[in-house]
Short mmCIF file of C-alpha atoms and ligand atoms in Angstrom, two decimals:
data_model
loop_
_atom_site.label_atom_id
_atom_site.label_comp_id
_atom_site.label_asym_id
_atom_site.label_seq_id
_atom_site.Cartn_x
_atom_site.Cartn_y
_atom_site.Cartn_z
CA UNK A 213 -25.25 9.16 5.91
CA UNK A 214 -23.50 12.20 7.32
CA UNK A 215 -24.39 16.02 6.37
CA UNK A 216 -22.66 17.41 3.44
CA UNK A 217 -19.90 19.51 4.21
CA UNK A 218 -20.35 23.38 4.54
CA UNK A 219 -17.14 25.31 2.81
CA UNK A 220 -17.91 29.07 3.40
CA UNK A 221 -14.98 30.53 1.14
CA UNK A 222 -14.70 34.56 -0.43
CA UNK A 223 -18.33 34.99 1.43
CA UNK A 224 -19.95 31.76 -0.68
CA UNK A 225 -21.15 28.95 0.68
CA UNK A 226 -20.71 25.87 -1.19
CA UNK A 227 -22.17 22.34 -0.05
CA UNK A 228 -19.75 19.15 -0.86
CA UNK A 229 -20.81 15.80 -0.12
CA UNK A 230 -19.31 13.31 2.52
CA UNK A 231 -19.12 9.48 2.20
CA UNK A 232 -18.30 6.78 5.03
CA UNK A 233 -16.57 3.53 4.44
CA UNK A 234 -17.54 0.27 5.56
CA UNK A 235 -15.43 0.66 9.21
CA UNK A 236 -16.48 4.25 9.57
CA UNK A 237 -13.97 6.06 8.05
CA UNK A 238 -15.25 9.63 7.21
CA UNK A 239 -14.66 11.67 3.98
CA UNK A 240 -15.76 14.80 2.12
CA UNK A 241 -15.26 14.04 -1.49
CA UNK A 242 -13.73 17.53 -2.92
CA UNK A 243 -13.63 16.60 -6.72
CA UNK A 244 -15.86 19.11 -7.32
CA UNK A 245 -13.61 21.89 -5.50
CA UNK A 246 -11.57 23.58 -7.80
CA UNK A 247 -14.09 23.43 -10.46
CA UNK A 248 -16.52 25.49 -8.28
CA UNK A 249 -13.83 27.35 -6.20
CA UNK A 250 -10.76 28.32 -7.72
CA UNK A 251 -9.09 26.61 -4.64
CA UNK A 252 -7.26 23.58 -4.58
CA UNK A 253 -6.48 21.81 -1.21
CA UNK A 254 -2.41 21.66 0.07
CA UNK A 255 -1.52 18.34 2.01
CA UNK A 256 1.98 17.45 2.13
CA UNK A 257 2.09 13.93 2.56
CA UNK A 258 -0.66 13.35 1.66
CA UNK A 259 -1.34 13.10 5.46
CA UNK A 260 -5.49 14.24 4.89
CA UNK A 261 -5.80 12.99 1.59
CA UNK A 262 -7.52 9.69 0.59
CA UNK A 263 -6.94 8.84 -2.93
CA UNK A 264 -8.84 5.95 -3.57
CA UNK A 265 -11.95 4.07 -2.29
CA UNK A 266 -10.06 0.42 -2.07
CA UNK A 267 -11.86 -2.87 -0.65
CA UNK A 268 -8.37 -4.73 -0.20
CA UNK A 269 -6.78 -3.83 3.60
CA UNK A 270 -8.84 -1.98 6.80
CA UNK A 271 -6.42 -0.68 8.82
CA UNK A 272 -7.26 1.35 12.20
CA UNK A 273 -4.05 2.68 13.19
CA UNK A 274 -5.50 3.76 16.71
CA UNK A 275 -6.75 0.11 17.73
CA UNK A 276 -3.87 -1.67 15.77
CA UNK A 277 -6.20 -3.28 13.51
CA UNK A 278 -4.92 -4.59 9.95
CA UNK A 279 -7.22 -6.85 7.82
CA UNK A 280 -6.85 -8.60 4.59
CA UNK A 281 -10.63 -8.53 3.04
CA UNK A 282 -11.69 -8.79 6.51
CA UNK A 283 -9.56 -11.27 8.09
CA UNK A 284 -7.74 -10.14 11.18
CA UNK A 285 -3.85 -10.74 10.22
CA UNK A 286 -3.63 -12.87 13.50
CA UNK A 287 -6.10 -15.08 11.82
CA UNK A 288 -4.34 -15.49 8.36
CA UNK A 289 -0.79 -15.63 10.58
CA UNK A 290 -2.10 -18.44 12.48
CA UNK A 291 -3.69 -20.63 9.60
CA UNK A 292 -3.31 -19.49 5.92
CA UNK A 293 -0.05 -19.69 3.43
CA UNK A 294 1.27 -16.89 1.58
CA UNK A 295 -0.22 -18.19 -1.61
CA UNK A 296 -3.44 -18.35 -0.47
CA UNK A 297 -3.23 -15.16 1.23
CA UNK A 298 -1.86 -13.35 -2.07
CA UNK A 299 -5.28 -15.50 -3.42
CA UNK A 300 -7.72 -13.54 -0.97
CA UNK A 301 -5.91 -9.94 -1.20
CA UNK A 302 -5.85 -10.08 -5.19
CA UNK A 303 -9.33 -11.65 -5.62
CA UNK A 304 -10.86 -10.79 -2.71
CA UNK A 305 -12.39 -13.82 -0.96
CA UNK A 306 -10.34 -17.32 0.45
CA UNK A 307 -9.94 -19.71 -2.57
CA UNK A 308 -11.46 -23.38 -2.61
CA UNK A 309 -8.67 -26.06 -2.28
CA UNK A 310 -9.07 -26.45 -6.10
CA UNK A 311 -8.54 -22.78 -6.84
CA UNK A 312 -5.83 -22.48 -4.36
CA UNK A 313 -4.34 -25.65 -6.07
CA UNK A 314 -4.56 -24.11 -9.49
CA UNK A 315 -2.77 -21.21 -8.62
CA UNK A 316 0.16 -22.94 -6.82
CA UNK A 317 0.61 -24.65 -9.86
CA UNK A 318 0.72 -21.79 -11.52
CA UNK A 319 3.27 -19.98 -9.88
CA UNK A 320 5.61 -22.90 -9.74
CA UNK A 321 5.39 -23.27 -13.10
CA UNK A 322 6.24 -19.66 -13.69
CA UNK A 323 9.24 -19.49 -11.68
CA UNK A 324 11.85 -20.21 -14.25
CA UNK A 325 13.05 -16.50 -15.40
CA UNK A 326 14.42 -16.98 -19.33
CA UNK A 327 17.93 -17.59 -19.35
CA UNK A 328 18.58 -14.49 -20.75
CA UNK A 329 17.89 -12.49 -18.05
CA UNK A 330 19.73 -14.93 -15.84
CA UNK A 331 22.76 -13.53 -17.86
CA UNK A 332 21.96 -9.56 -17.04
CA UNK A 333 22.53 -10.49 -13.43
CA UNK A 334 25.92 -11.22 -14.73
CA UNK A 335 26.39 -7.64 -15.94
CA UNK A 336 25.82 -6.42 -12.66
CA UNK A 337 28.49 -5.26 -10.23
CA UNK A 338 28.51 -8.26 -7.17
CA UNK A 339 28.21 -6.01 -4.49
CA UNK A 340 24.85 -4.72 -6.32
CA UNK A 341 22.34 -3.81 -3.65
CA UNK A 342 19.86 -6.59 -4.41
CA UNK A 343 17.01 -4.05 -4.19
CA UNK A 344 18.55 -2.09 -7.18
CA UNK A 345 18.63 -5.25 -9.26
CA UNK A 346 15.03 -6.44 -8.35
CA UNK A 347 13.93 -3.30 -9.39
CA UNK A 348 15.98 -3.32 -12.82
CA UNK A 349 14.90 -7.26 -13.88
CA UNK A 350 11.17 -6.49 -12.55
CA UNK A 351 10.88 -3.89 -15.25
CA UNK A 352 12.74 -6.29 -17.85
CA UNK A 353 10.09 -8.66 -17.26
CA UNK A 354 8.15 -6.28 -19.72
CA UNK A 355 10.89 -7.28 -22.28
CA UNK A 356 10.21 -11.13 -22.09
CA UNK A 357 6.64 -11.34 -21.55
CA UNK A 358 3.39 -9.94 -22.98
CA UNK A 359 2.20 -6.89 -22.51
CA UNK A 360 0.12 -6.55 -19.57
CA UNK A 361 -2.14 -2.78 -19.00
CA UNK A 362 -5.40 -2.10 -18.01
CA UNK A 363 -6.37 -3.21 -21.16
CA UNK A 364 -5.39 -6.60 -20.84
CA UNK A 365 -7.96 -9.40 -20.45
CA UNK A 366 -8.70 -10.76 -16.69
CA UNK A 367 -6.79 -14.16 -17.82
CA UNK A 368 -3.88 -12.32 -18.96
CA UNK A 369 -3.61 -10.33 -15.62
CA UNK A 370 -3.62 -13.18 -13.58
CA UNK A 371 -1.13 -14.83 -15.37
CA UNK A 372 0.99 -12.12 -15.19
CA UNK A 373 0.11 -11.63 -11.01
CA UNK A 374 1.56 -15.42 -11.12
CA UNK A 375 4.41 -14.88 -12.91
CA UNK A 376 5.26 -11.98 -10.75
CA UNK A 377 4.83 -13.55 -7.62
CA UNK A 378 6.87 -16.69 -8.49
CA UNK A 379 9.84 -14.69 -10.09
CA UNK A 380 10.82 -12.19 -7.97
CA UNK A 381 11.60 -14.92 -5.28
CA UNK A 382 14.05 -16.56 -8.67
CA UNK A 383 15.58 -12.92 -9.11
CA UNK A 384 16.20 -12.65 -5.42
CA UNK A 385 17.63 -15.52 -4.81
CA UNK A 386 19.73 -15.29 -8.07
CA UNK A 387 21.28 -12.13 -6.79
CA UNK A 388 21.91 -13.46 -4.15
CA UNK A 389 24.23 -16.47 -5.40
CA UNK A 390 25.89 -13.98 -7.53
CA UNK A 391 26.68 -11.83 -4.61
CA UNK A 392 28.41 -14.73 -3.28
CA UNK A 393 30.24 -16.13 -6.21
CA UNK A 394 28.30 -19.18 -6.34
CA UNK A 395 25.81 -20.90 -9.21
CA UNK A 396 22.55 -20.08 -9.06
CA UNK A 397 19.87 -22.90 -7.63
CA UNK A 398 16.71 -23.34 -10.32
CA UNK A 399 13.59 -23.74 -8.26
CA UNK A 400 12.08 -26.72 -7.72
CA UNK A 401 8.75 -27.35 -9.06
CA UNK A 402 8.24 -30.10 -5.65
CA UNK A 403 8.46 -27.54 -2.86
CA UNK A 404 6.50 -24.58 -1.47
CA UNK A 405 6.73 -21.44 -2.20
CA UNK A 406 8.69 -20.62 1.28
CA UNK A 407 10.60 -23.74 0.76
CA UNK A 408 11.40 -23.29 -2.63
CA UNK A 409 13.32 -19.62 -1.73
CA UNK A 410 14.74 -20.86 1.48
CA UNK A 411 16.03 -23.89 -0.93
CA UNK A 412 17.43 -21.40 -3.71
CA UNK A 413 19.03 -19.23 -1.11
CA UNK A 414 20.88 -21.67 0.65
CA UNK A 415 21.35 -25.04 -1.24
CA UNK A 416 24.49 -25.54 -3.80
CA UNK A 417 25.21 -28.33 -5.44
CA UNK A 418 27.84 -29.92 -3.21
CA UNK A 419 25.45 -29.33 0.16
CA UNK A 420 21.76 -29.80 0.22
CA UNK A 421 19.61 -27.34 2.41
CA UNK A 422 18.01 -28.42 5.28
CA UNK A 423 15.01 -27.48 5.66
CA UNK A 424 13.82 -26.57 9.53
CA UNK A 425 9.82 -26.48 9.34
CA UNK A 426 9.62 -24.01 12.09
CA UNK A 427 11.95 -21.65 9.62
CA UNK A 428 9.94 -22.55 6.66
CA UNK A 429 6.71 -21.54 8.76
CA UNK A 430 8.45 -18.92 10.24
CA UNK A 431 8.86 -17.31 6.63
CA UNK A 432 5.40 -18.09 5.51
CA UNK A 433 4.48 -15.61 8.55
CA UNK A 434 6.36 -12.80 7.59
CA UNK A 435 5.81 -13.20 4.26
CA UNK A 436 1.74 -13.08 5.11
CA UNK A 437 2.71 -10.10 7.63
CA UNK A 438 3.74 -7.99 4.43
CA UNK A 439 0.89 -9.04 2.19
CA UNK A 440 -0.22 -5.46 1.61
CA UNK A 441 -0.93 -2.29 3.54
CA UNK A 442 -3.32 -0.08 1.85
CA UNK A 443 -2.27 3.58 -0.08
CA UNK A 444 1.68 3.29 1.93
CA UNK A 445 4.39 4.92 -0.47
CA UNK A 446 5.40 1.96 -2.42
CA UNK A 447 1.75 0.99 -3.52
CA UNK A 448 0.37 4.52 -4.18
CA UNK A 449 3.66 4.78 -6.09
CA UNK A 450 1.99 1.54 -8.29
CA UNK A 451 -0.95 3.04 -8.27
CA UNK A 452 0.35 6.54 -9.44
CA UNK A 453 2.21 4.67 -12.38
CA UNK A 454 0.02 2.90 -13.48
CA UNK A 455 -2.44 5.78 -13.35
CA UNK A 456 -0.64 6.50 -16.86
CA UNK A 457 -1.91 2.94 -18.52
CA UNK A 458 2.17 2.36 -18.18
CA UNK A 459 2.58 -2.13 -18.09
CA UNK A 460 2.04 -3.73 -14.85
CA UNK A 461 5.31 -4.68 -14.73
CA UNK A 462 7.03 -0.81 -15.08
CA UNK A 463 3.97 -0.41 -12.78
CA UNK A 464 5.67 -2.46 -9.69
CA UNK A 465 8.95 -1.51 -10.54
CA UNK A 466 7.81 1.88 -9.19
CA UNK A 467 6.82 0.35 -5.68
CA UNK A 468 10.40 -1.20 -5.40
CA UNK A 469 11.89 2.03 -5.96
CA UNK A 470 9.41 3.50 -3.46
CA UNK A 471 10.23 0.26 -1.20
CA UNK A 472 13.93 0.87 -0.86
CA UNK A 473 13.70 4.09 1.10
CA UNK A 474 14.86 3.95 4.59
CA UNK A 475 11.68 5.17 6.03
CA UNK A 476 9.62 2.46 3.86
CA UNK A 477 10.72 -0.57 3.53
CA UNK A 478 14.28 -0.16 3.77
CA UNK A 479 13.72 0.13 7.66
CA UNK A 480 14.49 -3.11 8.77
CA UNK A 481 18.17 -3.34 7.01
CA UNK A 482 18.35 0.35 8.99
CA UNK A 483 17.03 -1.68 12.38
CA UNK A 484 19.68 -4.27 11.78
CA UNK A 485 22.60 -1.50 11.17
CA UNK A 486 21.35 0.20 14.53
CA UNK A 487 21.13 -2.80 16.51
CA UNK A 488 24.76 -3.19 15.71
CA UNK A 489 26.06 0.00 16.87
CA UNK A 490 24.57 -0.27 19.86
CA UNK A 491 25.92 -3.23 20.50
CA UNK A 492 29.42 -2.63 19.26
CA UNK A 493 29.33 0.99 20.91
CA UNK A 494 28.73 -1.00 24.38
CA UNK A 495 26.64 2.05 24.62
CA UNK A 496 22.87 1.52 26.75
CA UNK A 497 20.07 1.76 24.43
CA UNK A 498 19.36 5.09 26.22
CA UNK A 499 22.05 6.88 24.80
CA UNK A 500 20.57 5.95 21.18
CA UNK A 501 16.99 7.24 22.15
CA UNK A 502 18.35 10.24 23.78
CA UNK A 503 20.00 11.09 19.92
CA UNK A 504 16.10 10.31 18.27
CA UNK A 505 14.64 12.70 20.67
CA UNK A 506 17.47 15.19 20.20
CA UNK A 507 15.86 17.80 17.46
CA UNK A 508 19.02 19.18 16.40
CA UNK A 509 20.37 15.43 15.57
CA UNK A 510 18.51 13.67 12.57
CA UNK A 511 19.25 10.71 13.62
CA UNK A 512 15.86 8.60 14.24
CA UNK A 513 15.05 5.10 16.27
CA UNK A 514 14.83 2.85 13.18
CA UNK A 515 11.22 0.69 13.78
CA UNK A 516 9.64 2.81 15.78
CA UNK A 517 6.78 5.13 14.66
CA UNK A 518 4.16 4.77 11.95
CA UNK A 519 2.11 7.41 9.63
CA UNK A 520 -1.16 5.24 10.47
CA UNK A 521 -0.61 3.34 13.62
CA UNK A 522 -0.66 5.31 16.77
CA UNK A 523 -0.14 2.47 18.62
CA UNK A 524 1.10 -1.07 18.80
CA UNK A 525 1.66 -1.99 15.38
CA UNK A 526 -0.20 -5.40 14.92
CA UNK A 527 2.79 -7.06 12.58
CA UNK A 528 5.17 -5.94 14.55
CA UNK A 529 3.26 -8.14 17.65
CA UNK A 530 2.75 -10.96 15.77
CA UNK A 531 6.68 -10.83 14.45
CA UNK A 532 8.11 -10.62 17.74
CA UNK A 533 6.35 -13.76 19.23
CA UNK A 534 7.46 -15.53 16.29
CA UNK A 535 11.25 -14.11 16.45
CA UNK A 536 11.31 -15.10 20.06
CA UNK A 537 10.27 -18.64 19.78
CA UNK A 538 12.98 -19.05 16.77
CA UNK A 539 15.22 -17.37 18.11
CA UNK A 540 15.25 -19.13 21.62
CA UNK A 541 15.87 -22.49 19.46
CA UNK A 542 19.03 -21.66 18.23
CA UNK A 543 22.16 -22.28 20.29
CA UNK A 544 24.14 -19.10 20.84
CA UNK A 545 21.25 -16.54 20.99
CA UNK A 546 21.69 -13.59 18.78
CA UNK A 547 22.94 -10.38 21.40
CA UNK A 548 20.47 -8.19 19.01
CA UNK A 549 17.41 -9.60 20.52
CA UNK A 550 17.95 -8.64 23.60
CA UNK A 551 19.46 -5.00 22.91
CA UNK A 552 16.06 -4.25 20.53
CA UNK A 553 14.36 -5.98 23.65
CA UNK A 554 15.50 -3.56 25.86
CA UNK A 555 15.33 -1.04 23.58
CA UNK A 556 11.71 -1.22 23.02
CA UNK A 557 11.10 -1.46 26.84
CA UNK A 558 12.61 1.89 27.19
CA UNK A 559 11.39 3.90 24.16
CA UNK A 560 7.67 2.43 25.63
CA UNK A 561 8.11 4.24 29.08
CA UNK A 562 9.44 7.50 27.74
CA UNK A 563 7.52 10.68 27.34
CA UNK A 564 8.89 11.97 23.93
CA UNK A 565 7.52 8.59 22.02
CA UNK A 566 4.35 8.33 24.52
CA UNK A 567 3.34 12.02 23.73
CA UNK A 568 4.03 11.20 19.71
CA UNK A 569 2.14 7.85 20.11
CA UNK A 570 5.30 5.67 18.70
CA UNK A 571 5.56 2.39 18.44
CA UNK A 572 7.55 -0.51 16.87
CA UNK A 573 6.69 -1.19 13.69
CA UNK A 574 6.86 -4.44 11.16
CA UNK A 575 10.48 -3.70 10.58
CA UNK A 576 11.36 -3.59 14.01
CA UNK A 577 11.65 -7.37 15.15
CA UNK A 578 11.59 -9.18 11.20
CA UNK A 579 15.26 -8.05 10.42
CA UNK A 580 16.12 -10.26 13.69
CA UNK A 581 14.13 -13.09 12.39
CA UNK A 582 15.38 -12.48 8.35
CA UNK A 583 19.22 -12.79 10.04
CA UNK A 584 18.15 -15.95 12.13
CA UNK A 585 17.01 -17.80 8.86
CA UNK A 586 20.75 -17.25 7.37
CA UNK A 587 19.44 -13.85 5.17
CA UNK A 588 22.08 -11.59 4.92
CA UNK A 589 20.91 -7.72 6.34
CA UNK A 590 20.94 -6.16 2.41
CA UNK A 591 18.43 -8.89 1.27
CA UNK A 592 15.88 -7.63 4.24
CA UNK A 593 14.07 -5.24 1.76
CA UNK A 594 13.89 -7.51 -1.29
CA UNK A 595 11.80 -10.16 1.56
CA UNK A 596 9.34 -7.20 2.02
CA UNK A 597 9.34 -6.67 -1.72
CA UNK A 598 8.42 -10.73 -1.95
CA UNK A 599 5.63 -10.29 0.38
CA UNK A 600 4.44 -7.30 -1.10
CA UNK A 601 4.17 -8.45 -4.30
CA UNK A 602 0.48 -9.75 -4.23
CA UNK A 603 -0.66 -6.30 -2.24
CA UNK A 604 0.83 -4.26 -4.93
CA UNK A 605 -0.99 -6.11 -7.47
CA UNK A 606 -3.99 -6.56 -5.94
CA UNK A 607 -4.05 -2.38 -5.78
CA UNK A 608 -3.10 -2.13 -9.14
CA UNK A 609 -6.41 -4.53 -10.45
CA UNK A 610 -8.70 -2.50 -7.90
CA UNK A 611 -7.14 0.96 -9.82
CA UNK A 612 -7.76 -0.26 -13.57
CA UNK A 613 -11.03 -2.31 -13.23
CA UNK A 614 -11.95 1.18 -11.89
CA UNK A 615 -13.72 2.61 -14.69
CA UNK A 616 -13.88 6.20 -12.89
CA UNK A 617 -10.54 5.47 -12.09
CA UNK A 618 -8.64 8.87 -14.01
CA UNK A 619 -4.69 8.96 -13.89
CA UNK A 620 -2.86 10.46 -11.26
CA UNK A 621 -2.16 14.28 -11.82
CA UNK A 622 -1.64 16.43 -8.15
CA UNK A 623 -2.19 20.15 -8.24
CA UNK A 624 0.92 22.44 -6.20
CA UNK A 625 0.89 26.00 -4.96
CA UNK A 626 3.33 27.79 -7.00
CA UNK A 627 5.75 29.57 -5.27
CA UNK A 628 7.91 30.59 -7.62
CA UNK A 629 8.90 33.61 -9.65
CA UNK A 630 6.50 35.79 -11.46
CA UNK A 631 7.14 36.07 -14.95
CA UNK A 632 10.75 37.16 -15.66
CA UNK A 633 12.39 38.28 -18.53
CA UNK A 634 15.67 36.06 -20.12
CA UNK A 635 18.65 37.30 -19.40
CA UNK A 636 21.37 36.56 -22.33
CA UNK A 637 24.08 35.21 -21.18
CA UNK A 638 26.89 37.84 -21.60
CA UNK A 639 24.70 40.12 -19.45
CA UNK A 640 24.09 38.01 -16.41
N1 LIG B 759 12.47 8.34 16.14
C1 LIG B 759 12.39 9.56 16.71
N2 LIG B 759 11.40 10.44 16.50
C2 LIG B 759 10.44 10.08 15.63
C3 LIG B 759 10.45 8.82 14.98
C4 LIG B 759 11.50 7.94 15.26
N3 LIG B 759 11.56 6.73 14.67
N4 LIG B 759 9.37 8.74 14.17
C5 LIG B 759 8.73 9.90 14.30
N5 LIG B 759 9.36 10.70 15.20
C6 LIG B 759 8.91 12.03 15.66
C7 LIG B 759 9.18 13.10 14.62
O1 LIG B 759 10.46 13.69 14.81
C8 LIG B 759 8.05 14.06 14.87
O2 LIG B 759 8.39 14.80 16.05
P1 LIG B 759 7.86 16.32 16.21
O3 LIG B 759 6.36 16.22 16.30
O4 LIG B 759 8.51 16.81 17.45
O5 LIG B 759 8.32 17.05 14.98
C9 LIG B 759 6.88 13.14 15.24
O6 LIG B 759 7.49 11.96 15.80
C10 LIG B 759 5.99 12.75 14.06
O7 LIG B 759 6.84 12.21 13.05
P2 LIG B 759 6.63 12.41 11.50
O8 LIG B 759 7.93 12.24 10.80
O9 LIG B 759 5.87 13.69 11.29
O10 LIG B 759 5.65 11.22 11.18
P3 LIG B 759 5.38 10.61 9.76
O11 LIG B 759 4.04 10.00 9.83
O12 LIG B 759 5.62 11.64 8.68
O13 LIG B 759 6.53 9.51 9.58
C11 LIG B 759 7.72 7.47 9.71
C12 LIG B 759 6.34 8.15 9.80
C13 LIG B 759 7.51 5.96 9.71
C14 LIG B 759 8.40 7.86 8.41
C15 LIG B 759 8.57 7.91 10.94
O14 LIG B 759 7.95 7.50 12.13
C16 LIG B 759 10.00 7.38 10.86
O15 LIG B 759 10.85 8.01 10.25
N6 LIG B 759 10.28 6.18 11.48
C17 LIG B 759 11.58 5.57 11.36
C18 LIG B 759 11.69 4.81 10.03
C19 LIG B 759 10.87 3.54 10.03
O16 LIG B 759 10.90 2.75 10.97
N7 LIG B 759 10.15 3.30 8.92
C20 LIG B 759 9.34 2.11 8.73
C21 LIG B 759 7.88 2.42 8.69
S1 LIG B 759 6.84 0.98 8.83
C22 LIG B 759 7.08 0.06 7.42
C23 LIG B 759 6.84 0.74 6.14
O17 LIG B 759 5.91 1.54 5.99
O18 LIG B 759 7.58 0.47 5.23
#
């Protein structure tokens, strides 16, 4: 165990203790600070500040490293399914074949969303961005089903992480069939999880979907690839909401919100967009990095660059492998994949992104992959949100099973006014 940390502040010396996490990872726990200072600490971004000691994901974003509980993602990409991932990140070990049995039967049987809330969709304008509806019929769950809060009981929690894994794949792909002016396709209790969205997505009653295994597995993958990535913006979000004791459900509507942001998960539809003007422009990928680097211009390569990697980003790896493969299947390859091919080539030899250690990220490559599977570009974010679903829940148990756990309440610098007198109206 390290020293305790020395603050010399106003000519006092104070003491505050440090802690080290299982991989290493240094901290000096300040909770005491303000109490016995007066001073509170100023971190924008929270780039310095850990808010929570978590046992869920180990990411070290100078190696590339991301585990689930552990398990390298190359391992869980290679031989797990998304269930039984969602399985080890919300419970925290691999379930038995019975247990992982038990919970696939739950889910399936917890995909049907009441057919009231089938009918909101239809209240909806059709060009809707899906994300906005997720978010709005994730937080109506709270409307149909029981209360769920850090009060609840450990059996009503999981039911409820069941319910929300299994229905936001229904709401996605109902959206989706509105979108298009078609009936929506109820899932089917006899296929996977993977196989059950690519089915709602894509079959209609007068043509059955085919399903290509090397899609279905493909999907699997990315869904895995999303699982959950520690305190990002979307799951502190969670956490911060449901800080408050607010339901789990108004609780992940929060990290949807969060999600949508261009910088979070809304990346990959942004990849997609810039993938296309490249290629319509008939511009070299050069000109496009030349705008990123260009300070004055706040225009920024979509993919690339990561608060915690500083290198490769190991999803992003693992995604491109798998984009390739499909992506060499299918007859007429898809122009993108060689632009962002190129693109990535280039941005890796030049000096600007060397110096600022950026890489692709996760959304880099899956947008190619989402568009190969049929998914249409504004449905690229609601995928992450499926994926994410199980990470954001699993953070949200860790936070209330917490008994120390207190709710969310940051300090600011005030920088305002001092105290002013009112000024009525007639005499401003
Ligand atoms: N293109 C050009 N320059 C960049 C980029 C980029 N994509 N990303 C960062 N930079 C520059 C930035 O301008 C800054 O330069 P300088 O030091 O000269 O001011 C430096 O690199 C550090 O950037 P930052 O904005 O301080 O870093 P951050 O940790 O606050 O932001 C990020 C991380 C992901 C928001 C940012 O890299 C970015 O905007 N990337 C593009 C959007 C994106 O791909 N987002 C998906 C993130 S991964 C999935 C997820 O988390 O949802």
């Amino acid at each position: 165990m390290p020293d305790d940390a020395t603050l010399i502040l106003e000519g006092v010396e104070r003491k505050f203790p440090t802690l080290v996490g299982s991989e290493g990872e240094k901290a000096i726990d300040i909770a005491a600070l303000r109490g016995s200072t007066g001073y509170i600490t100023l971190d924008p971004g929270f780039v310095n500040t850990g808010s929570c000691e978590s046992k869920i994901t180990f990411i070290d974003g100078e190696k590339g490293i991301l585990r689930y509980r552990g398990i390298p993602l190359d391992q869980l990409a290679d031989n797990s399914s998304f269930l039984e991932t969602a399985m080890l990140v919300l419970n925290g070990s691999l379930p038995s074949s019975g247990e992982l049995d038990a919970f696939t039967s739950r889910v399936t049987e917890s995909a049907l969303i009441p057919e009231e809330m089938r009918a909101m969709l239809d209240h909806f304008p059709r060009n809707a961005h899906p994300m906005c509806v997720l978010g709005a019929l994730t937080n109506a769950l709270a409307a149909f089903y029981p209360h769920v809060s850090a009060t609840s009981s450990a059996e009503e929690i999981d039911l409820a992480a069941a319910r929300l894994i299994a229905t936001v794949s229904t709401i996605a792909t109902f959206t989706y069939k509105r979108s298009i002016g078609e009936a929506v396709v109820y899932p089917d209790a006899s296929l996977s999880y993977s196989e059950n969205f690519l089915n709602m997505m894509f079959s209609s009653p007068v043509s059955s979907y085919e399903r290509d295994p090397d899609i279905v597995r493909a999907l699997e993958m990315l869904l895995i690839m999303h699982v959950d990535h520690e305190q990002n913006c979307s799951a502190s979000s969670v956490r911060l909401v449901g800080s408050s004791h607010a339901n789990l459900y108004a609780a992940i509507t929060a990290g949807i919100a969060a999600l949508w942001g261009p910088l979070h998960g809304g990346a990959n539809q942004a990849v997609m967009d810039m993938l296309g003007d490249i290629h319509r422009s008939g511009k070299s990928p050069s000109t496009f990095i030349e705008m990123a680097k260009d300070k004055s211009n706040s225009f920024r390569l979509s993919g690339f660059g990561h608060r915690v990697y500083k290198n490769y980003d190991p999803r992003a790896r693992i995604i491109k492998s798998v984009c390739t493969k499909v992506l060499q299947k299918q007859a007429g390859k898809d122009p993108l994949l060689d632009i962002a091919v190129n693109l990535e080539a280039e941005v890796l030899k030049d000096e600007y992104f060397i110096k600022r250690k950026l890489y692709p990220n996760v959304d880099f490559y899956s947008g190619l992959l989402y568009k190969a599977m049929g998914i249409p570009t504004d449905m690229f974010t609601v995928l992450f949100a499926i994926g994410r679903m199980p990470g954001w829940i699993a953070q949200w148990k860790e936070m209330v099973s917490n008994p120390a756990n207190k709710i969310g309440r940051p300090r600011q610098v005030y920088t305002g006014n001092n105290e002013t007198a009112y000024t009525p109206i007639k005499k401003r």
